[in-house]
Amino acid sequence: MEIQQHTNLKERCEAARMLEESCPCPAPIVADSMKNEANDAYGAWPERLFIIQQGKIVYEGGTGPYNYSLDEVEKWLEDYQVKM
């Protein structure tokens, strides 16, 4: 399915809803504002890893692929699981 570039928030939310219906995921799916404020605040190029818990950033990796560690993320998640 091809989705055209969104021209308003209604279209963007509809695309997010379509994604949610077609690809069940345990994580919440959210839509950015038309000003792309979340992307501006949290996006990184080439890539970046974050762990967000209850709306707060609890892990922020460096820009990738050289300044973050997947082993570090995995350890954080394992440690968190043990604490639960």
GROMACS .gro file of N, CA, C and O in nm:
model
  336
    1MET      N    1   0.085  -0.118   0.000
    1MET     CA    2   0.000   0.000   0.000
    1MET      C    3   0.089   0.124   0.000
    1MET      O    4   0.184   0.134   0.077
    2GLU      N    5   0.060   0.216  -0.085
    2GLU     CA    6   0.136   0.340  -0.094
    2GLU      C    7   0.058   0.451  -0.026
    2GLU      O    8  -0.060   0.470  -0.051
    3ILE      N    9   0.127   0.524   0.059
    3ILE     CA   10   0.065   0.637   0.129
    3ILE      C   11   0.130   0.764   0.078
    3ILE      O   12   0.252   0.777   0.081
    4GLN      N   13   0.049   0.857   0.031
    4GLN     CA   14   0.100   0.984  -0.020
    4GLN      C   15   0.151   1.071   0.095
    4GLN      O   16   0.115   1.050   0.212
    5GLN      N   17   0.232   1.169   0.062
    5GLN     CA   18   0.281   1.265   0.161
    5GLN      C   19   0.161   1.331   0.229
    5GLN      O   20   0.067   1.376   0.161
    6HIS      N   21   0.161   1.335   0.361
    6HIS     CA   22   0.048   1.393   0.435
    6HIS      C   23   0.044   1.544   0.414
    6HIS      O   24   0.148   1.611   0.416
    7THR      N   25  -0.076   1.595   0.400
    7THR     CA   26  -0.092   1.740   0.387
    7THR      C   27  -0.160   1.801   0.508
    7THR      O   28  -0.167   1.922   0.520
    8ASN      N   29  -0.211   1.715   0.598
    8ASN     CA   30  -0.274   1.766   0.720
    8ASN      C   31  -0.266   1.657   0.828
    8ASN      O   32  -0.232   1.542   0.801
    9LEU      N   33  -0.298   1.695   0.950
    9LEU     CA   34  -0.287   1.605   1.064
    9LEU      C   35  -0.385   1.488   1.054
    9LEU      O   36  -0.351   1.376   1.092
   10LYS      N   37  -0.501   1.511   0.998
   10LYS     CA   38  -0.598   1.403   0.982
   10LYS      C   39  -0.540   1.291   0.895
   10LYS      O   40  -0.551   1.173   0.928
   11GLU      N   41  -0.476   1.326   0.785
   11GLU     CA   42  -0.413   1.225   0.698
   11GLU      C   43  -0.299   1.153   0.770
   11GLU      O   44  -0.284   1.031   0.756
   12ARG      N   45  -0.223   1.226   0.846
   12ARG     CA   46  -0.111   1.165   0.919
   12ARG      C   47  -0.163   1.067   1.023
   12ARG      O   48  -0.109   0.956   1.038
   13CYS      N   49  -0.267   1.103   1.095
   13CYS     CA   50  -0.324   1.013   1.195
   13CYS      C   51  -0.387   0.890   1.129
   13CYS      O   52  -0.380   0.780   1.183
   14GLU      N   53  -0.448   0.910   1.014
   14GLU     CA   54  -0.506   0.797   0.941
   14GLU      C   55  -0.396   0.699   0.899
   14GLU      O   56  -0.413   0.578   0.908
   15ALA      N   57  -0.283   0.750   0.855
   15ALA     CA   58  -0.171   0.662   0.817
   15ALA      C   59  -0.120   0.586   0.940
   15ALA      O   60  -0.089   0.467   0.931
   16ALA      N   61  -0.115   0.651   1.054
   16ALA     CA   62  -0.073   0.584   1.178
   16ALA      C   63  -0.173   0.474   1.216
   16ALA      O   64  -0.134   0.365   1.257
   17ARG      N   65  -0.302   0.503   1.199
   17ARG     CA   66  -0.405   0.404   1.228
   17ARG      C   67  -0.392   0.284   1.135
   17ARG      O   68  -0.402   0.169   1.177
   18MET      N   69  -0.365   0.309   1.008
   18MET     CA   70  -0.348   0.201   0.911
   18MET      C   71  -0.227   0.114   0.949
   18MET      O   72  -0.233  -0.008   0.939
   19LEU      N   73  -0.120   0.178   0.990
   19LEU     CA   74  -0.002   0.103   1.033
   19LEU      C   75  -0.036   0.016   1.153
   19LEU      O   76  -0.002  -0.102   1.157
   20GLU      N   77  -0.105   0.073   1.249
   20GLU     CA   78  -0.142   0.000   1.370
   20GLU      C   79  -0.228  -0.123   1.337
   20GLU      O   80  -0.209  -0.230   1.394
   21GLU      N   81  -0.320  -0.107   1.245
   21GLU     CA   82  -0.408  -0.218   1.206
   21GLU      C   83  -0.336  -0.325   1.125
   21GLU      O   84  -0.368  -0.443   1.135
   22SER      N   85  -0.240  -0.285   1.046
   22SER     CA   86  -0.173  -0.381   0.957
   22SER      C   87  -0.053  -0.449   1.021
   22SER      O   88  -0.007  -0.552   0.974
   23CYS      N   89  -0.003  -0.393   1.128
   23CYS     CA   90   0.120  -0.445   1.189
   23CYS      C   91   0.109  -0.436   1.340
   23CYS      O   92   0.165  -0.344   1.400
   24PRO      N   93   0.036  -0.527   1.404
   24PRO     CA   94   0.019  -0.520   1.549
   24PRO      C   95   0.155  -0.511   1.621
   24PRO      O   96   0.246  -0.586   1.591
   25CYS      N   97   0.163  -0.420   1.710
   25CYS     CA   98   0.288  -0.394   1.783
   25CYS      C   99   0.252  -0.364   1.928
   25CYS      O  100   0.158  -0.290   1.953
   26PRO      N  101   0.327  -0.418   2.025
   26PRO     CA  102   0.294  -0.391   2.164
   26PRO      C  103   0.324  -0.247   2.207
   26PRO      O  104   0.271  -0.199   2.305
   27ALA      N  105   0.407  -0.178   2.131
   27ALA     CA  106   0.440  -0.039   2.164
   27ALA      C  107   0.335   0.054   2.103
   27ALA      O  108   0.279   0.025   1.998
   28PRO      N  109   0.309   0.166   2.169
   28PRO     CA  110   0.212   0.259   2.112
   28PRO      C  111   0.264   0.320   1.982
   28PRO      O  112   0.383   0.344   1.967
   29ILE      N  113   0.176   0.343   1.889
   29ILE     CA  114   0.209   0.410   1.765
   29ILE      C  115   0.152   0.551   1.775
   29ILE      O  116   0.035   0.569   1.807
   30VAL      N  117   0.235   0.648   1.751
   30VAL     CA  118   0.193   0.788   1.763
   30VAL      C  119   0.223   0.862   1.633
   30VAL      O  120   0.303   0.817   1.552
   31ALA      N  121   0.159   0.974   1.614
   31ALA     CA  122   0.181   1.056   1.496
   31ALA      C  123   0.239   1.190   1.539
   31ALA      O  124   0.195   1.250   1.638
   32ASP      N  125   0.338   1.234   1.467
   32ASP     CA  126   0.401   1.363   1.493
   32ASP      C  127   0.309   1.475   1.445
   32ASP      O  128   0.221   1.453   1.363
   33SER      N  129   0.331   1.594   1.495
   33SER     CA  130   0.255   1.709   1.447
   33SER      C  131   0.299   1.740   1.304
   33SER      O  132   0.400   1.690   1.255
   34MET      N  133   0.225   1.824   1.235
   34MET     CA  134   0.261   1.862   1.099
   34MET      C  135   0.388   1.948   1.097
   34MET      O  136   0.450   1.964   0.994
   35LYS      N  137   0.427   2.001   1.211
   35LYS     CA  138   0.553   2.076   1.220
   35LYS      C  139   0.671   1.983   1.248
   35LYS      O  140   0.783   2.028   1.260
   36ASN      N  141   0.642   1.852   1.262
   36ASN     CA  142   0.745   1.750   1.288
   36ASN      C  143   0.825   1.780   1.415
   36ASN      O  144   0.946   1.759   1.421
   37GLU      N  145   0.755   1.824   1.518
   37GLU     CA  146   0.821   1.862   1.643
   37GLU      C  147   0.889   1.744   1.713
   37GLU      O  148   0.998   1.759   1.768
   38ALA      N  149   0.827   1.626   1.712
   38ALA     CA  150   0.890   1.509   1.775
   38ALA      C  151   1.015   1.470   1.698
   38ALA      O  152   1.118   1.437   1.757
   39ASN      N  153   1.007   1.473   1.566
   39ASN     CA  154   1.125   1.441   1.486
   39ASN      C  155   1.238   1.540   1.513
   39ASN      O  156   1.354   1.501   1.527
   40ASP      N  157   1.204   1.668   1.523
   40ASP     CA  158   1.306   1.769   1.551
   40ASP      C  159   1.368   1.747   1.689
   40ASP      O  160   1.488   1.765   1.707
   41ALA      N  161   1.286   1.707   1.786
   41ALA     CA  162   1.336   1.690   1.923
   41ALA      C  163   1.411   1.560   1.941
   41ALA      O  164   1.510   1.555   2.015
   42TYR      N  165   1.366   1.451   1.877
   42TYR     CA  166   1.421   1.319   1.905
   42TYR      C  167   1.485   1.251   1.785
   42TYR      O  168   1.552   1.150   1.800
   43GLY      N  169   1.462   1.302   1.668
   43GLY     CA  170   1.519   1.240   1.549
   43GLY      C  171   1.670   1.260   1.545
   43GLY      O  172   1.723   1.356   1.599
   44ALA      N  173   1.738   1.169   1.484
   44ALA     CA  174   1.883   1.182   1.470
   44ALA      C  175   1.926   1.113   1.341
   44ALA      O  176   1.865   1.017   1.297
   45TRP      N  177   2.028   1.165   1.283
   45TRP     CA  178   2.082   1.103   1.165
   45TRP      C  179   2.229   1.080   1.190
   45TRP      O  180   2.296   1.170   1.238
   46PRO      N  181   2.280   0.962   1.165
   46PRO     CA  182   2.212   0.860   1.088
   46PRO      C  183   2.112   0.779   1.168
   46PRO      O  184   2.015   0.731   1.113
   47GLU      N  185   2.129   0.758   1.296
   47GLU     CA  186   2.030   0.686   1.377
   47GLU      C  187   2.062   0.709   1.524
   47GLU      O  188   2.172   0.750   1.560
   48ARG      N  189   1.965   0.680   1.609
   48ARG     CA  190   1.985   0.698   1.752
   48ARG      C  191   1.889   0.607   1.826
   48ARG      O  192   1.778   0.582   1.781
   49LEU      N  193   1.932   0.557   1.942
   49LEU     CA  194   1.848   0.467   2.022
   49LEU      C  195   1.805   0.537   2.150
   49LEU      O  196   1.888   0.596   2.219
   50PHE      N  197   1.676   0.530   2.178
   50PHE     CA  198   1.620   0.584   2.302
   50PHE      C  199   1.536   0.475   2.366
   50PHE      O  200   1.474   0.394   2.296
   51ILE      N  201   1.531   0.475   2.498
   51ILE     CA  202   1.432   0.396   2.571
   51ILE      C  203   1.347   0.498   2.645
   51ILE      O  204   1.400   0.580   2.721
   52ILE      N  205   1.218   0.493   2.620
   52ILE     CA  206   1.125   0.588   2.682
   52ILE      C  207   1.032   0.509   2.771
   52ILE      O  208   0.971   0.411   2.728
   53GLN      N  209   1.023   0.550   2.896
   53GLN     CA  210   0.942   0.479   2.994
   53GLN      C  211   0.849   0.579   3.061
   53GLN      O  212   0.895   0.678   3.118
   54GLN      N  213   0.721   0.554   3.051
   54GLN     CA  214   0.619   0.641   3.110
   54GLN      C  215   0.640   0.786   3.069
   54GLN      O  216   0.634   0.878   3.150
   55GLY      N  217   0.670   0.806   2.941
   55GLY     CA  218   0.684   0.940   2.887
   55GLY      C  219   0.817   1.009   2.916
   55GLY      O  220   0.834   1.125   2.881
   56LYS      N  221   0.910   0.939   2.981
   56LYS     CA  222   1.040   1.000   3.014
   56LYS      C  223   1.152   0.921   2.946
   56LYS      O  224   1.149   0.799   2.939
   57ILE      N  225   1.252   0.993   2.896
   57ILE     CA  226   1.367   0.928   2.836
   57ILE      C  227   1.453   0.871   2.949
   57ILE      O  228   1.501   0.945   3.035
   58VAL      N  229   1.469   0.738   2.950
   58VAL     CA  230   1.550   0.673   3.054
   58VAL      C  231   1.682   0.621   2.999
   58VAL      O  232   1.771   0.584   3.074
   59TYR      N  233   1.694   0.618   2.867
   59TYR     CA  234   1.821   0.582   2.804
   59TYR      C  235   1.830   0.660   2.673
   59TYR      O  236   1.736   0.664   2.595
   60GLU      N  237   1.944   0.724   2.653
   60GLU     CA  238   1.968   0.799   2.530
   60GLU      C  239   2.105   0.760   2.477
   60GLU      O  240   2.207   0.791   2.539
   61GLY      N  241   2.107   0.688   2.367
   61GLY     CA  242   2.233   0.649   2.307
   61GLY      C  243   2.288   0.760   2.222
   61GLY      O  244   2.218   0.852   2.182
   62GLY      N  245   2.416   0.752   2.191
   62GLY     CA  246   2.478   0.849   2.102
   62GLY      C  247   2.432   0.825   1.959
   62GLY      O  248   2.364   0.727   1.929
   63THR      N  249   2.470   0.913   1.870
   63THR     CA  250   2.434   0.895   1.731
   63THR      C  251   2.507   0.773   1.676
   63THR      O  252   2.621   0.745   1.712
   64GLY      N  253   2.437   0.699   1.595
   64GLY     CA  254   2.493   0.574   1.544
   64GLY      C  255   2.552   0.590   1.406
   64GLY      O  256   2.543   0.695   1.345
   65PRO      N  257   2.610   0.485   1.361
   65PRO     CA  258   2.617   0.355   1.428
   65PRO      C  259   2.738   0.338   1.519
   65PRO      O  260   2.756   0.233   1.578
   66TYR      N  261   2.821   0.442   1.535
   66TYR     CA  262   2.946   0.426   1.608
   66TYR      C  263   2.941   0.471   1.753
   66TYR      O  264   3.023   0.430   1.833
   67ASN      N  265   2.847   0.556   1.789
   67ASN     CA  266   2.846   0.614   1.924
   67ASN      C  267   2.737   0.559   2.015
   67ASN      O  268   2.697   0.623   2.110
   68TYR      N  269   2.687   0.442   1.984
   68TYR     CA  270   2.597   0.373   2.075
   68TYR      C  271   2.630   0.226   2.074
   68TYR      O  272   2.701   0.177   1.987
   69SER      N  273   2.578   0.156   2.172
   69SER     CA  274   2.609   0.015   2.188
   69SER      C  275   2.480  -0.065   2.203
   69SER      O  276   2.405  -0.043   2.298
   70LEU      N  277   2.456  -0.156   2.110
   70LEU     CA  278   2.338  -0.243   2.123
   70LEU      C  279   2.350  -0.330   2.248
   70LEU      O  280   2.250  -0.359   2.314
   71ASP      N  281   2.474  -0.369   2.283
   71ASP     CA  282   2.494  -0.448   2.406
   71ASP      C  283   2.450  -0.367   2.528
   71ASP      O  284   2.391  -0.421   2.622
   72GLU      N  285   2.478  -0.238   2.528
   72GLU     CA  286   2.439  -0.151   2.639
   72GLU      C  287   2.287  -0.143   2.651
   72GLU      O  288   2.231  -0.150   2.761
   73VAL      N  289   2.219  -0.130   2.538
   73VAL     CA  290   2.072  -0.125   2.538
   73VAL      C  291   2.016  -0.258   2.587
   73VAL      O  292   1.925  -0.261   2.671
   74GLU      N  293   2.070  -0.368   2.536
   74GLU     CA  294   2.023  -0.500   2.578
   74GLU      C  295   2.043  -0.519   2.729
   74GLU      O  296   1.953  -0.568   2.798
   75LYS      N  297   2.158  -0.478   2.782
   75LYS     CA  298   2.184  -0.490   2.926
   75LYS      C  299   2.084  -0.405   3.004
   75LYS      O  300   2.030  -0.449   3.106
   76TRP      N  301   2.057  -0.282   2.959
   76TRP     CA  302   1.961  -0.196   3.028
   76TRP      C  303   1.825  -0.265   3.034
   76TRP      O  304   1.761  -0.269   3.139
   77LEU      N  305   1.781  -0.321   2.922
   77LEU     CA  306   1.650  -0.386   2.918
   77LEU      C  307   1.647  -0.511   3.006
   77LEU      O  308   1.549  -0.536   3.075
   78GLU      N  309   1.755  -0.588   3.006
   78GLU     CA  310   1.761  -0.707   3.093
   78GLU      C  311   1.759  -0.666   3.239
   78GLU      O  312   1.688  -0.727   3.320
   79ASP      N  313   1.836  -0.565   3.277
   79ASP     CA  314   1.837  -0.516   3.415
   79ASP      C  315   1.699  -0.467   3.457
   79ASP      O  316   1.653  -0.492   3.567
   80TYR      N  317   1.632  -0.396   3.367
   80TYR     CA  318   1.498  -0.346   3.395
   80TYR      C  319   1.401  -0.461   3.418
   80TYR      O  320   1.322  -0.460   3.511
   81GLN      N  321   1.411  -0.563   3.335
   81GLN     CA  322   1.322  -0.679   3.346
   81GLN      C  323   1.342  -0.749   3.480
   81GLN      O  324   1.247  -0.793   3.544
   82VAL      N  325   1.466  -0.760   3.526
   82VAL     CA  326   1.495  -0.824   3.654
   82VAL      C  327   1.433  -0.745   3.769
   82VAL      O  328   1.380  -0.802   3.863
   83LYS      N  329   1.434  -0.612   3.760
   83LYS     CA  330   1.379  -0.526   3.866
   83LYS      C  331   1.228  -0.537   3.875
   83LYS      O  332   1.170  -0.508   3.977
   84MET      N  333   1.164  -0.576   3.765
   84MET     CA  334   1.017  -0.585   3.765
   84MET      C  335   0.978  -0.706   3.839
   84MET      O  336   0.926  -0.763   3.897
   0.00000   0.00000   0.00000
